[in-house]
Amino acid sequence: MPAVAAPEPISTTTQSPSIEARSGEHVLALERAKIDAGVSGPVLTFFTSALAWLLVSTVFGFISGIKVHNPEFLDSVSFLTYGRIVPAYNLSFVFGWASLAGIGVAIWMMARLCRIQVRYPGFLTLGALFWNFGLMLAVMGVLIGNNTGIVHLELPPKAAWVMFVGYAFVGLWGISAYLRRREMPVFISVWYLVAAFVWFAGLLLFTYAIVPRAHGVMQNVVAAWFGHTLLF
């Protein structure tokens, strides 16, 4: 009688890769949840203030648009003249809505891509408060007539330095996040974010250190460089 081969034991290791994959995904999900929980406070602060400035800029833009067709609209109110309302609109839209929303997105992306938790969220929130306070001083200053009279450089220098202090909190955190990153290799988007953190701070610092010393045509040259670099 021919010998019957014994049945081979069923291997139980074939399920381990799927189990390990599910456990790995669970760990990543928990890690992302912790990162989002830590960064939610500062990011929501930036987003909320950005939306507030968007509403303010919408009002300024609406008034300035009417004045283009009807110059007599609110002409008796000195701080709502066309020469003041347009710079106020530019400041509130560019440095209020666009900048604050962009900073909020950049903070969240850096935390996620570098896989780090925000240890001190109040550090970033303080930066948002400084930025908003400086921008509020800038808009109020422009409305009362404290305007440089230079396109793209409507931001009063004193207010610009207050905003620079606020942005320094964000920029230093961005560099710290890059140095403490857990993800290797580095995503190219992280390189762009770090470059933006450094470049924007240098842009403000260089421009408002040069403008007081520039005269005549050079002021317009610096203003054109600053405006096009900032917007484009």
Coordinates of C-alpha atoms in Angstrom, one line a residue:
M1 CA 0.0 0.0 0.0
P2 CA 1.5 3.3 -1.0
A3 CA 2.5 5.6 1.7
V4 CA 0.2 8.6 2.1
A5 CA 2.1 11.9 2.6
A6 CA 1.2 13.7 5.8
P7 CA -0.7 16.9 5.2
E8 CA 1.4 20.0 5.5
P9 CA 0.5 22.3 8.4
I10 CA -1.4 25.4 7.5
S11 CA 0.8 28.4 8.0
T12 CA -0.6 31.2 10.1
T13 CA 2.1 33.7 9.1
T14 CA 0.3 34.6 5.9
Q15 CA -2.0 36.9 7.9
S16 CA 0.8 38.8 9.7
P17 CA 1.5 41.3 6.9
S18 CA -2.1 42.5 6.9
I19 CA -2.2 42.6 10.7
E20 CA 1.0 44.6 10.8
A21 CA -0.3 46.9 8.1
R22 CA -3.5 47.6 10.0
S23 CA -1.5 48.2 13.2
G24 CA 0.8 50.5 11.4
E25 CA -2.1 52.5 9.9
H26 CA -3.6 52.7 13.4
V27 CA -0.3 54.0 14.8
L28 CA -0.1 56.6 12.1
A29 CA -3.8 57.6 12.6
L30 CA -3.1 58.1 16.3
E31 CA 0.0 60.1 15.5
R32 CA -1.8 62.4 13.1
A33 CA -4.7 62.9 15.6
K34 CA -2.2 64.0 18.3
I35 CA -0.5 66.4 15.8
D36 CA -3.8 67.9 14.7
A37 CA -4.9 68.3 18.3
G38 CA -1.7 70.1 19.2
V39 CA -1.7 72.4 16.2
S40 CA -5.5 73.1 16.1
G41 CA -5.4 76.1 18.5
P42 CA -2.8 78.2 16.6
V43 CA -4.2 77.2 13.2
L44 CA -7.7 78.1 14.1
T45 CA -6.5 81.4 15.5
F46 CA -4.8 82.3 12.2
F47 CA -7.8 81.1 10.2
T48 CA -10.4 83.0 12.4
S49 CA -8.4 86.2 12.3
A50 CA -7.9 85.8 8.5
L51 CA -11.7 85.5 8.0
A52 CA -12.3 88.6 10.1
W53 CA -9.8 90.6 8.0
L54 CA -11.5 89.2 4.9
L55 CA -14.8 90.7 6.0
V56 CA -13.0 94.0 6.8
S57 CA -11.3 94.1 3.4
T58 CA -14.6 93.3 1.7
V59 CA -16.2 96.4 3.3
F60 CA -13.3 98.5 2.3
G61 CA -13.3 97.1 -1.2
F62 CA -17.1 97.7 -1.5
I63 CA -16.7 101.4 -0.4
S64 CA -13.8 102.0 -2.7
G65 CA -15.6 100.4 -5.6
I66 CA -18.6 102.7 -5.2
K67 CA -16.3 105.7 -5.0
V68 CA -14.8 104.9 -8.4
H69 CA -18.2 105.5 -10.0
N70 CA -19.6 107.9 -7.4
P71 CA -16.8 110.0 -5.8
E72 CA -19.3 111.9 -3.6
F73 CA -20.2 108.7 -1.7
L74 CA -19.2 109.3 2.0
D75 CA -17.1 112.3 0.9
S76 CA -17.9 114.1 4.2
V77 CA -16.1 111.3 6.2
S78 CA -12.4 112.2 6.2
F79 CA -11.1 108.7 7.0
L80 CA -13.2 107.1 4.2
T81 CA -11.8 109.1 1.3
Y82 CA -10.5 107.2 -1.7
G83 CA -6.9 107.9 -1.0
R84 CA -7.2 106.3 2.5
I85 CA -9.7 103.5 1.9
V86 CA -7.8 101.9 -0.9
P87 CA -4.5 101.4 1.1
A88 CA -6.6 100.2 4.0
Y89 CA -8.2 97.6 1.7
N90 CA -4.8 96.5 0.3
L91 CA -3.4 96.1 3.8
S92 CA -6.4 94.2 5.2
F93 CA -6.6 91.9 2.2
V94 CA -2.9 91.1 1.6
F95 CA -1.6 91.1 5.2
G96 CA -4.9 90.2 6.8
W97 CA -6.7 87.6 4.8
A98 CA -4.1 86.2 2.5
S99 CA -1.1 86.2 4.8
L100 CA -2.8 84.9 7.9
A101 CA -4.6 82.1 6.0
G102 CA -1.3 81.1 4.3
I103 CA 0.6 81.1 7.6
G104 CA -2.1 78.9 9.1
V105 CA -1.9 76.4 6.3
A106 CA 1.9 76.4 6.4
I107 CA 1.9 75.6 10.2
W108 CA -0.4 72.7 9.7
M109 CA 1.6 71.3 6.7
M110 CA 4.9 71.6 8.6
A111 CA 3.6 69.8 11.6
R112 CA 2.1 67.0 9.4
L113 CA 4.9 66.6 7.0
C114 CA 7.6 66.7 9.6
R115 CA 5.5 64.5 11.9
I116 CA 6.1 66.6 15.0
Q117 CA 3.7 67.8 17.7
V118 CA 3.6 71.4 18.7
R119 CA 5.0 71.5 22.1
Y120 CA 4.1 75.1 22.9
P121 CA 1.1 76.2 20.9
G122 CA 0.9 79.5 22.8
F123 CA 4.2 80.5 21.1
L124 CA 2.4 80.5 17.7
T125 CA -0.8 82.0 19.1
L126 CA 1.3 84.9 20.5
G127 CA 2.8 85.4 17.0
A128 CA -0.8 85.7 15.6
L129 CA -1.7 88.3 18.3
F130 CA 1.4 90.4 17.5
W131 CA 0.6 90.2 13.8
N132 CA -3.0 91.2 14.2
F133 CA -2.2 94.0 16.6
G134 CA 0.4 95.4 14.2
L135 CA -2.0 95.2 11.3
M136 CA -4.7 96.9 13.2
L137 CA -2.3 99.7 14.0
A138 CA -1.4 99.9 10.3
V139 CA -5.0 100.1 9.1
M140 CA -6.0 102.6 11.7
G141 CA -2.9 104.7 10.9
V142 CA -3.7 104.7 7.2
L143 CA -7.3 105.7 7.8
I144 CA -6.2 108.7 9.9
G145 CA -3.7 109.8 7.3
N146 CA -0.5 108.2 8.4
N147 CA 0.3 106.8 5.0
T148 CA 3.6 106.5 3.2
G149 CA 2.1 107.5 -0.1
I150 CA 4.0 104.7 -1.9
V151 CA 2.1 101.9 -3.7
H152 CA 2.8 98.5 -2.1
L153 CA 4.5 100.2 0.9
E154 CA 1.4 101.5 2.5
L155 CA 2.3 99.7 5.7
P156 CA 3.6 102.2 8.3
P157 CA 7.1 101.3 9.4
K158 CA 6.3 101.1 13.2
A159 CA 3.4 98.8 12.5
A160 CA 5.6 96.7 10.2
W161 CA 8.1 96.1 13.0
V162 CA 5.3 94.9 15.4
M163 CA 4.1 92.5 12.7
F164 CA 7.7 91.4 12.1
V165 CA 8.0 90.4 15.8
G166 CA 4.8 88.3 15.4
Y167 CA 6.1 86.6 12.3
A168 CA 9.4 85.9 14.0
F169 CA 7.6 83.6 16.4
V170 CA 6.2 81.6 13.4
G171 CA 9.4 81.6 11.4
L172 CA 11.5 80.4 14.4
W173 CA 9.0 77.6 15.0
G174 CA 9.1 76.6 11.3
I175 CA 12.9 76.2 11.4
S176 CA 12.6 74.3 14.7
A177 CA 10.1 72.0 13.2
Y178 CA 12.4 71.3 10.3
L179 CA 15.3 70.5 12.6
R180 CA 13.1 68.2 14.8
R181 CA 11.5 66.4 11.9
R182 CA 10.8 62.7 12.1
E183 CA 10.2 62.0 8.4
M184 CA 13.1 61.0 6.2
P185 CA 13.7 61.9 3.5
V186 CA 12.4 65.4 3.5
F187 CA 9.5 66.2 1.2
I188 CA 10.2 68.9 -1.3
S189 CA 7.2 70.8 -0.1
V190 CA 8.9 71.1 3.3
W191 CA 11.8 72.8 1.6
Y192 CA 9.5 75.3 0.0
L193 CA 7.8 76.0 3.3
V194 CA 11.1 76.6 5.1
A195 CA 12.3 78.8 2.3
A196 CA 9.1 80.8 2.6
F197 CA 9.5 81.2 6.4
V198 CA 13.0 82.6 5.9
W199 CA 12.3 84.6 2.7
F200 CA 9.2 86.4 4.0
A201 CA 11.0 87.5 7.2
G202 CA 14.0 88.7 5.2
L203 CA 11.7 90.5 2.8
L204 CA 10.0 92.5 5.6
L205 CA 13.3 93.1 7.4
F206 CA 15.2 94.2 4.3
T207 CA 12.4 96.4 2.9
Y208 CA 11.6 98.4 6.1
A209 CA 15.3 98.8 6.9
I210 CA 16.0 100.2 3.4
V211 CA 12.9 102.4 2.9
P212 CA 13.7 105.0 5.5
R213 CA 17.2 105.5 3.9
A214 CA 15.9 105.5 0.3
H215 CA 14.9 108.8 -1.4
G216 CA 13.2 109.7 -4.6
V217 CA 13.2 107.1 -7.4
M218 CA 14.8 104.5 -5.1
Q219 CA 11.7 104.4 -2.9
N220 CA 9.6 103.4 -6.0
V221 CA 12.2 100.8 -7.0
V222 CA 12.1 99.2 -3.5
A223 CA 8.3 99.4 -3.5
A224 CA 8.0 97.7 -6.9
W225 CA 10.4 95.0 -5.8
F226 CA 8.6 94.4 -2.5
G227 CA 5.2 94.4 -4.0
H228 CA 6.0 92.0 -6.9
T229 CA 8.0 89.7 -4.6
L230 CA 5.2 89.6 -2.0
L231 CA 2.3 89.1 -4.4
F232 CA 3.8 87.0 -7.1

